[in-house]
mmCIF file of C-alpha atoms and ligand atoms in Angstrom:
data_model
loop_
_atom_site.group_PDB
_atom_site.id
_atom_site.type_symbol
_atom_site.label_atom_id
_atom_site.label_comp_id
_atom_site.label_asym_id
_atom_site.label_seq_id
_atom_site.Cartn_x
_atom_site.Cartn_y
_atom_site.Cartn_z
ATOM 1 C CA UNK A 384 -13.252 -17.595 -20.998
ATOM 2 C CA UNK A 385 -12.057 -21.047 -22.164
ATOM 3 C CA UNK A 386 -13.194 -24.568 -21.012
ATOM 4 C CA UNK A 387 -9.775 -25.060 -19.205
ATOM 5 C CA UNK A 388 -10.198 -21.815 -17.032
ATOM 6 C CA UNK A 389 -13.768 -22.824 -16.242
ATOM 7 C CA UNK A 390 -12.347 -25.820 -14.986
ATOM 8 C CA UNK A 391 -9.600 -24.393 -12.892
ATOM 9 C CA UNK A 392 -12.277 -21.778 -11.691
ATOM 10 C CA UNK A 393 -14.290 -24.383 -10.207
ATOM 11 C CA UNK A 394 -11.740 -25.597 -7.883
ATOM 12 C CA UNK A 395 -10.556 -22.317 -6.718
ATOM 13 C CA UNK A 396 -12.333 -21.500 -3.238
ATOM 14 C CA UNK A 397 -14.092 -18.170 -3.079
ATOM 15 C CA UNK A 398 -12.135 -15.231 -1.838
ATOM 16 C CA UNK A 399 -13.027 -13.220 1.215
ATOM 17 C CA UNK A 400 -15.671 -15.211 3.017
ATOM 18 C CA UNK A 401 -14.510 -15.677 6.821
ATOM 19 C CA UNK A 402 -11.567 -13.325 6.650
ATOM 20 C CA UNK A 403 -11.583 -9.657 8.399
ATOM 21 C CA UNK A 404 -12.113 -6.908 5.983
ATOM 22 C CA UNK A 405 -10.009 -3.624 7.747
ATOM 23 C CA UNK A 406 -10.637 -1.306 4.808
ATOM 24 C CA UNK A 407 -14.085 -1.496 2.955
ATOM 25 C CA UNK A 408 -14.321 0.698 -0.273
ATOM 26 C CA UNK A 409 -17.984 0.781 -1.604
ATOM 27 C CA UNK A 410 -18.925 2.633 -4.544
ATOM 28 C CA UNK A 411 -15.876 5.041 -4.972
ATOM 29 C CA UNK A 412 -15.599 7.378 -7.785
ATOM 30 C CA UNK A 413 -12.973 10.093 -8.090
ATOM 31 C CA UNK A 414 -13.099 13.104 -10.135
ATOM 32 C CA UNK A 415 -10.261 15.522 -10.982
ATOM 33 C CA UNK A 416 -12.296 18.582 -12.186
ATOM 34 C CA UNK A 417 -14.905 17.068 -14.529
ATOM 35 C CA UNK A 418 -12.572 14.287 -15.620
ATOM 36 C CA UNK A 419 -13.777 11.008 -14.017
ATOM 37 C CA UNK A 420 -10.580 8.782 -12.900
ATOM 38 C CA UNK A 421 -12.403 5.861 -10.898
ATOM 39 C CA UNK A 422 -15.751 4.661 -11.717
ATOM 40 C CA UNK A 423 -17.699 2.950 -9.055
ATOM 41 C CA UNK A 424 -15.293 0.773 -7.264
ATOM 42 C CA UNK A 425 -15.955 -1.564 -4.544
ATOM 43 C CA UNK A 426 -12.955 -3.456 -3.026
ATOM 44 C CA UNK A 427 -12.805 -5.115 0.378
ATOM 45 C CA UNK A 428 -9.153 -4.974 1.655
ATOM 46 C CA UNK A 429 -8.218 -8.032 3.976
ATOM 47 C CA UNK A 430 -6.620 -7.416 7.374
ATOM 48 C CA UNK A 431 -3.057 -8.741 7.636
ATOM 49 C CA UNK A 432 -2.741 -9.645 3.770
ATOM 50 C CA UNK A 433 -0.609 -7.894 0.935
ATOM 51 C CA UNK A 434 -2.996 -6.637 -1.839
ATOM 52 C CA UNK A 435 -1.761 -5.446 -4.711
ATOM 53 C CA UNK A 436 -3.328 -2.860 -7.365
ATOM 54 C CA UNK A 437 -2.195 -3.775 -10.937
ATOM 55 C CA UNK A 438 -3.080 -2.313 -14.130
ATOM 56 C CA UNK A 439 -1.735 -0.070 -16.816
ATOM 57 C CA UNK A 440 -0.542 3.187 -16.181
ATOM 58 C CA UNK A 441 -3.101 6.032 -15.778
ATOM 59 C CA UNK A 442 -5.688 3.287 -14.624
ATOM 60 C CA UNK A 443 -6.070 4.934 -11.310
ATOM 61 C CA UNK A 444 -4.103 2.818 -9.109
ATOM 62 C CA UNK A 445 -2.341 5.686 -7.413
ATOM 63 C CA UNK A 446 -5.802 7.639 -7.172
ATOM 64 C CA UNK A 447 -7.414 5.106 -5.224
ATOM 65 C CA UNK A 448 -4.769 4.151 -3.149
ATOM 66 C CA UNK A 449 -4.465 7.937 -2.150
ATOM 67 C CA UNK A 450 -8.456 7.873 -1.371
ATOM 68 C CA UNK A 451 -7.659 5.183 1.650
ATOM 69 C CA UNK A 452 -5.852 7.737 3.731
ATOM 70 C CA UNK A 453 -7.168 10.727 2.178
ATOM 71 C CA UNK A 454 -3.716 12.199 0.691
ATOM 72 C CA UNK A 455 -6.299 13.290 -2.199
ATOM 73 C CA UNK A 456 -7.494 15.972 -0.078
ATOM 74 C CA UNK A 457 -4.377 17.985 -0.934
ATOM 75 C CA UNK A 458 -5.344 18.195 -4.635
ATOM 76 C CA UNK A 459 -7.966 20.725 -4.832
ATOM 77 C CA UNK A 460 -9.747 19.442 -8.099
ATOM 78 C CA UNK A 461 -9.962 16.090 -6.593
ATOM 79 C CA UNK A 462 -13.353 15.067 -5.524
ATOM 80 C CA UNK A 463 -14.018 11.684 -3.823
ATOM 81 C CA UNK A 464 -17.688 10.376 -3.522
ATOM 82 C CA UNK A 465 -18.623 7.030 -2.175
ATOM 83 C CA UNK A 466 -17.930 5.303 1.235
ATOM 84 C CA UNK A 467 -14.678 4.080 2.559
ATOM 85 C CA UNK A 468 -14.568 2.588 5.880
ATOM 86 C CA UNK A 469 -11.616 1.513 8.032
ATOM 87 C CA UNK A 470 -12.507 -0.894 10.710
ATOM 88 C CA UNK A 471 -15.981 0.135 10.114
ATOM 89 C CA UNK A 472 -15.522 3.880 10.473
ATOM 90 C CA UNK A 473 -16.559 6.244 7.668
ATOM 91 C CA UNK A 474 -13.067 7.540 6.931
ATOM 92 C CA UNK A 475 -14.417 10.770 5.000
ATOM 93 C CA UNK A 476 -16.798 11.610 7.922
ATOM 94 C CA UNK A 477 -16.689 15.233 9.134
ATOM 95 C CA UNK A 478 -15.433 14.455 12.646
ATOM 96 C CA UNK A 479 -12.584 12.558 11.354
ATOM 97 C CA UNK A 480 -9.156 13.828 12.487
ATOM 98 C CA UNK A 481 -6.862 13.239 8.900
ATOM 99 C CA UNK A 482 -3.454 13.564 10.830
ATOM 100 C CA UNK A 483 -4.990 10.384 12.909
ATOM 101 C CA UNK A 484 -6.017 8.728 10.033
ATOM 102 C CA UNK A 485 -2.725 8.907 8.271
ATOM 103 C CA UNK A 486 -1.223 7.626 11.454
ATOM 104 C CA UNK A 487 -3.188 4.398 11.207
ATOM 105 C CA UNK A 488 -3.051 4.382 7.517
ATOM 106 C CA UNK A 489 0.643 5.122 6.483
ATOM 107 C CA UNK A 490 2.088 5.687 3.395
ATOM 108 C CA UNK A 491 5.331 4.717 1.740
ATOM 109 C CA UNK A 492 6.231 6.215 -1.866
ATOM 110 C CA UNK A 493 7.790 5.402 -5.296
ATOM 111 C CA UNK A 494 10.894 7.475 -4.595
ATOM 112 C CA UNK A 495 12.474 7.215 -0.715
ATOM 113 C CA UNK A 496 11.996 10.270 0.622
ATOM 114 C CA UNK A 497 13.491 10.621 3.929
ATOM 115 C CA UNK A 498 13.147 13.728 5.987
ATOM 116 C CA UNK A 499 16.596 16.020 6.114
ATOM 117 C CA UNK A 500 17.399 14.680 9.373
ATOM 118 C CA UNK A 501 19.437 11.853 11.216
ATOM 119 C CA UNK A 502 18.454 8.249 10.672
ATOM 120 C CA UNK A 503 17.330 8.484 14.271
ATOM 121 C CA UNK A 504 15.087 11.512 13.890
ATOM 122 C CA UNK A 505 13.586 10.214 11.031
ATOM 123 C CA UNK A 506 11.696 7.441 12.803
ATOM 124 C CA UNK A 507 11.646 9.327 15.965
ATOM 125 C CA UNK A 508 9.588 12.511 14.808
ATOM 126 C CA UNK A 509 6.457 10.632 14.017
ATOM 127 C CA UNK A 510 5.896 9.062 17.547
ATOM 128 C CA UNK A 511 6.970 12.250 19.096
ATOM 129 C CA UNK A 512 4.499 14.414 17.233
ATOM 130 C CA UNK A 513 1.994 11.883 17.829
ATOM 131 C CA UNK A 514 2.597 12.038 21.507
ATOM 132 C CA UNK A 515 3.333 8.108 21.364
ATOM 133 C CA UNK A 516 6.230 8.260 23.676
ATOM 134 C CA UNK A 517 6.833 9.903 26.896
ATOM 135 C CA UNK A 518 10.661 9.815 27.600
ATOM 136 C CA UNK A 519 13.803 9.583 25.746
ATOM 137 C CA UNK A 520 14.311 5.930 26.420
ATOM 138 C CA UNK A 521 10.487 5.320 25.082
ATOM 139 C CA UNK A 522 12.000 6.853 22.156
ATOM 140 C CA UNK A 523 15.092 4.940 21.604
ATOM 141 C CA UNK A 524 13.104 2.011 22.166
ATOM 142 C CA UNK A 525 10.626 2.499 19.467
ATOM 143 C CA UNK A 526 13.482 3.645 16.883
ATOM 144 C CA UNK A 527 15.267 0.563 17.476
ATOM 145 C CA UNK A 528 12.130 -1.440 17.355
ATOM 146 C CA UNK A 529 11.049 -0.099 14.404
ATOM 147 C CA UNK A 530 14.316 -0.135 12.346
ATOM 148 C CA UNK A 531 14.265 -3.981 13.446
ATOM 149 C CA UNK A 532 11.227 -4.491 11.935
ATOM 150 C CA UNK A 533 11.851 -2.747 8.601
ATOM 151 C CA UNK A 534 15.377 -5.241 8.609
ATOM 152 C CA UNK A 535 17.566 -2.109 8.798
ATOM 153 C CA UNK A 536 18.867 -2.016 12.432
ATOM 154 C CA UNK A 537 22.198 -4.039 11.781
ATOM 155 C CA UNK A 538 23.222 -1.726 8.823
ATOM 156 C CA UNK A 539 22.483 1.420 10.813
ATOM 157 C CA UNK A 540 22.912 0.848 14.598
ATOM 158 C CA UNK A 541 26.294 2.490 14.714
ATOM 159 C CA UNK A 542 25.456 5.575 12.579
ATOM 160 C CA UNK A 543 22.015 6.747 14.038
ATOM 161 C CA UNK A 544 23.082 10.432 13.908
ATOM 162 C CA UNK A 545 24.051 10.206 10.439
ATOM 163 C CA UNK A 546 21.796 12.154 7.773
ATOM 164 C CA UNK A 547 19.185 9.436 6.086
ATOM 165 C CA UNK A 548 19.666 10.910 2.687
ATOM 166 C CA UNK A 549 23.336 9.217 3.038
ATOM 167 C CA UNK A 550 21.928 5.653 3.004
ATOM 168 C CA UNK A 551 21.708 3.669 -0.349
ATOM 169 C CA UNK A 552 18.406 3.856 -2.269
ATOM 170 C CA UNK A 553 17.223 0.355 -0.886
ATOM 171 C CA UNK A 554 18.156 1.500 2.639
ATOM 172 C CA UNK A 555 16.241 4.945 2.481
ATOM 173 C CA UNK A 556 13.359 2.949 1.389
ATOM 174 C CA UNK A 557 13.367 0.746 4.212
ATOM 175 C CA UNK A 558 14.067 3.788 6.466
ATOM 176 C CA UNK A 559 10.526 5.112 5.194
ATOM 177 C CA UNK A 560 9.140 1.998 5.831
ATOM 178 C CA UNK A 561 10.618 2.419 9.494
ATOM 179 C CA UNK A 562 9.221 5.627 9.645
ATOM 180 C CA UNK A 563 5.768 4.433 8.799
ATOM 181 C CA UNK A 564 5.817 1.478 11.366
ATOM 182 C CA UNK A 565 7.005 3.740 13.889
ATOM 183 C CA UNK A 566 3.692 5.447 14.486
ATOM 184 C CA UNK A 567 2.091 2.066 15.081
ATOM 185 C CA UNK A 568 -0.183 1.754 11.574
ATOM 186 C CA UNK A 569 -2.990 -0.649 11.060
ATOM 187 C CA UNK A 570 -2.244 -0.209 6.960
ATOM 188 C CA UNK A 571 0.490 0.467 5.220
ATOM 189 C CA UNK A 572 0.001 1.811 1.577
ATOM 190 C CA UNK A 573 3.085 1.346 -0.786
ATOM 191 C CA UNK A 574 2.843 3.237 -4.331
ATOM 192 C CA UNK A 575 5.496 1.310 -6.462
ATOM 193 C CA UNK A 576 7.777 1.066 -3.518
ATOM 194 C CA UNK A 577 10.392 -0.497 -5.649
ATOM 195 C CA UNK A 578 10.500 1.229 -9.023
ATOM 196 C CA UNK A 579 13.337 3.459 -7.966
ATOM 197 C CA UNK A 580 15.413 0.223 -6.592
ATOM 198 C CA UNK A 581 18.089 -2.222 -7.844
ATOM 199 C CA UNK A 582 17.035 -5.837 -8.130
ATOM 200 C CA UNK A 583 18.760 -6.693 -5.088
ATOM 201 C CA UNK A 584 17.305 -3.833 -2.891
ATOM 202 C CA UNK A 585 13.646 -4.946 -4.280
ATOM 203 C CA UNK A 586 14.292 -8.554 -3.474
ATOM 204 C CA UNK A 587 15.149 -7.062 0.464
ATOM 205 C CA UNK A 588 12.228 -5.027 0.446
ATOM 206 C CA UNK A 589 9.609 -7.644 -0.958
ATOM 207 C CA UNK A 590 11.053 -9.895 1.722
ATOM 208 C CA UNK A 591 10.263 -7.331 4.346
ATOM 209 C CA UNK A 592 6.831 -6.714 2.840
ATOM 210 C CA UNK A 593 6.026 -10.490 3.256
ATOM 211 C CA UNK A 594 7.226 -10.382 6.834
ATOM 212 C CA UNK A 595 5.221 -7.109 7.715
ATOM 213 C CA UNK A 596 1.893 -8.917 6.800
ATOM 214 C CA UNK A 597 2.002 -10.528 10.036
ATOM 215 C CA UNK A 598 1.471 -7.265 11.790
ATOM 216 C CA UNK A 599 0.016 -4.857 9.154
ATOM 217 C CA UNK A 600 -2.055 -4.791 6.379
ATOM 218 C CA UNK A 601 -0.263 -3.565 2.964
ATOM 219 C CA UNK A 602 -1.452 -2.636 -0.181
ATOM 220 C CA UNK A 603 1.016 -2.171 -2.824
ATOM 221 C CA UNK A 604 0.773 -0.380 -6.179
ATOM 222 C CA UNK A 605 2.928 -2.270 -8.711
ATOM 223 C CA UNK A 606 3.146 -2.236 -12.470
ATOM 224 C CA UNK A 607 5.337 -5.522 -12.101
ATOM 225 C CA UNK A 608 3.123 -8.403 -12.656
ATOM 226 C CA UNK A 609 5.863 -10.564 -11.264
ATOM 227 C CA UNK A 610 6.093 -8.669 -8.165
ATOM 228 C CA UNK A 611 2.321 -8.751 -7.568
ATOM 229 C CA UNK A 612 2.656 -12.779 -7.836
ATOM 230 C CA UNK A 613 5.551 -12.638 -5.605
ATOM 231 C CA UNK A 614 4.286 -10.536 -2.731
ATOM 232 C CA UNK A 615 0.608 -10.420 -2.564
ATOM 233 C CA UNK A 616 -2.192 -12.827 -1.598
ATOM 234 C CA UNK A 617 -4.943 -10.690 -3.252
ATOM 235 C CA UNK A 618 -4.821 -8.938 -6.447
ATOM 236 C CA UNK A 619 -6.767 -6.028 -7.933
ATOM 237 C CA UNK A 620 -6.687 -5.218 -11.613
ATOM 238 C CA UNK A 621 -7.910 -1.841 -12.847
ATOM 239 C CA UNK A 622 -8.359 -0.943 -16.394
ATOM 240 C CA UNK A 623 -9.587 2.739 -17.234
ATOM 241 C CA UNK A 624 -10.441 3.680 -13.987
ATOM 242 C CA UNK A 625 -12.646 0.418 -13.368
ATOM 243 C CA UNK A 626 -11.704 -2.462 -11.056
ATOM 244 C CA UNK A 627 -12.091 -5.325 -13.690
ATOM 245 C CA UNK A 628 -11.357 -8.154 -11.276
ATOM 246 C CA UNK A 629 -10.473 -8.883 -7.703
ATOM 247 C CA UNK A 630 -9.398 -12.099 -6.162
ATOM 248 C CA UNK A 631 -6.816 -14.033 -4.936
ATOM 249 C CA UNK A 632 -3.329 -13.476 -6.765
ATOM 250 C CA UNK A 633 -3.150 -16.927 -8.088
ATOM 251 C CA UNK A 634 -6.520 -16.837 -9.495
ATOM 252 C CA UNK A 635 -5.813 -13.624 -11.182
ATOM 253 C CA UNK A 636 -2.698 -14.684 -12.615
ATOM 254 C CA UNK A 637 -3.762 -18.225 -13.645
ATOM 255 C CA UNK A 638 -7.226 -18.273 -13.989
ATOM 256 C CA UNK A 639 -8.773 -14.935 -15.009
ATOM 257 C CA UNK A 640 -12.067 -14.513 -15.192
ATOM 258 C CA UNK A 641 -12.382 -11.432 -17.196
ATOM 259 C CA UNK A 642 -10.953 -11.123 -20.586
ATOM 260 C CA UNK A 643 -9.415 -7.839 -20.123
ATOM 261 C CA UNK A 644 -7.559 -9.363 -16.809
ATOM 262 C CA UNK A 645 -6.611 -12.278 -19.379
ATOM 263 C CA UNK A 646 -5.106 -9.702 -22.077
ATOM 264 C CA UNK A 647 -3.017 -7.648 -19.912
ATOM 265 C CA UNK A 648 -1.339 -10.400 -17.898
ATOM 266 C CA UNK A 649 -0.414 -11.969 -21.229
ATOM 267 C CA UNK A 650 0.978 -8.379 -22.505
ATOM 268 C CA UNK A 651 -1.908 -7.603 -24.915
ATOM 269 C CA UNK A 652 -3.006 -4.372 -23.015
ATOM 270 C CA UNK A 653 -0.671 -2.027 -20.993
HETATM 271 N N1 ADP B 1443 -3.303 15.447 -9.630
HETATM 272 C C1 ADP B 1443 -4.099 15.031 -10.688
HETATM 273 N N2 ADP B 1443 -4.744 16.182 -11.583
HETATM 274 C C2 ADP B 1443 -5.466 15.488 -12.407
HETATM 275 N N3 ADP B 1443 -5.191 14.268 -13.228
HETATM 276 C C3 ADP B 1443 -4.991 13.445 -12.502
HETATM 277 C C4 ADP B 1443 -4.046 13.858 -11.295
HETATM 278 N N4 ADP B 1443 -3.431 12.901 -10.985
HETATM 279 C C5 ADP B 1443 -3.880 11.809 -11.743
HETATM 280 N N5 ADP B 1443 -4.720 12.158 -12.556
HETATM 281 C C6 ADP B 1443 -5.240 11.411 -13.787
HETATM 282 O O1 ADP B 1443 -6.113 10.379 -13.343
HETATM 283 C C7 ADP B 1443 -5.894 9.039 -14.043
HETATM 284 C C8 ADP B 1443 -5.202 8.082 -13.407
HETATM 285 O O2 ADP B 1443 -3.985 8.393 -12.621
HETATM 286 P P1 ADP B 1443 -3.281 7.656 -11.446
HETATM 287 O O3 ADP B 1443 -4.032 7.143 -10.438
HETATM 288 O O4 ADP B 1443 -1.995 8.165 -11.195
HETATM 289 O O5 ADP B 1443 -2.974 6.347 -12.322
HETATM 290 P P2 ADP B 1443 -1.987 5.189 -12.360
HETATM 291 O O6 ADP B 1443 -1.517 5.326 -10.634
HETATM 292 O O7 ADP B 1443 -2.678 3.803 -12.478
HETATM 293 O O8 ADP B 1443 -0.956 5.336 -13.272
HETATM 294 C C9 ADP B 1443 -5.208 9.491 -14.856
HETATM 295 O O9 ADP B 1443 -5.775 9.945 -16.413
HETATM 296 C C10 ADP B 1443 -4.402 10.896 -14.335
HETATM 297 O O10 ADP B 1443 -4.044 11.572 -15.719
HETATM 298 MG MG1 MG B 1444 0.485 5.700 -10.022
#
């Protein structure tokens, strides 16, 4: 560390003092068979904050993200140990209903993946199977409010019965975000949500992420450091399955404490 960085750090307020931790990850190890992909990672995820997971390809970003709503359960060789709590509750406890967990911790993937159904049904399906709507008008209301919140309503309100797959890539991704929002989650996990989008659609989704923070907690995996700097307040940098450094995004990019972080952000690893 240079003297200059030390001086900057001294002026930087510590992170995560009085804020609410919505997901608390403690000493998590993840194995695929006998290969360890995550090494004793602990990270507090703050409520109503955008946290980005950055680091070189294969460093375990997606693996850790998938632990947070137990998506790794579907990979038979994957074993997760340690403690992950959502609002204080151990999400790996035997009594946890995984379907209900995934309602509270939704996910948006790299490639937009609308169901082969109408735009309306893409959004209406989740609330229906989770019993969140009683009447047709409830359903219409939730579809409209979710599409509005996802910034897509004006573009699709006259074509709700058309297939979701007929939308542009950026619109499809916002439809997937509307679908995630429709079941009233607390947290939305996004795994490189813009990597299949053009720069204009990316900018729209980034603006949306910033707006969503008011109501939801967002964790975004990105290999674009510029994107992490633009959208997130907190950044976690991973390397070879370890969490090297976590802190407020500005400090991570302007005054990293660790040499490995410095090397990554200056392009020396990755
Ligand atoms: N389904 C899987 N089966 C076996 N190994 C996997 C699987 N998914 C990921 N891995 C391994 O785990 C490590 C972390 O991968 P991943 O979480 O996808 O990294 P990232 O998202 O940072 O690129 C890599 O070594 C990868 O090969
Ligand atoms: Mg990944």
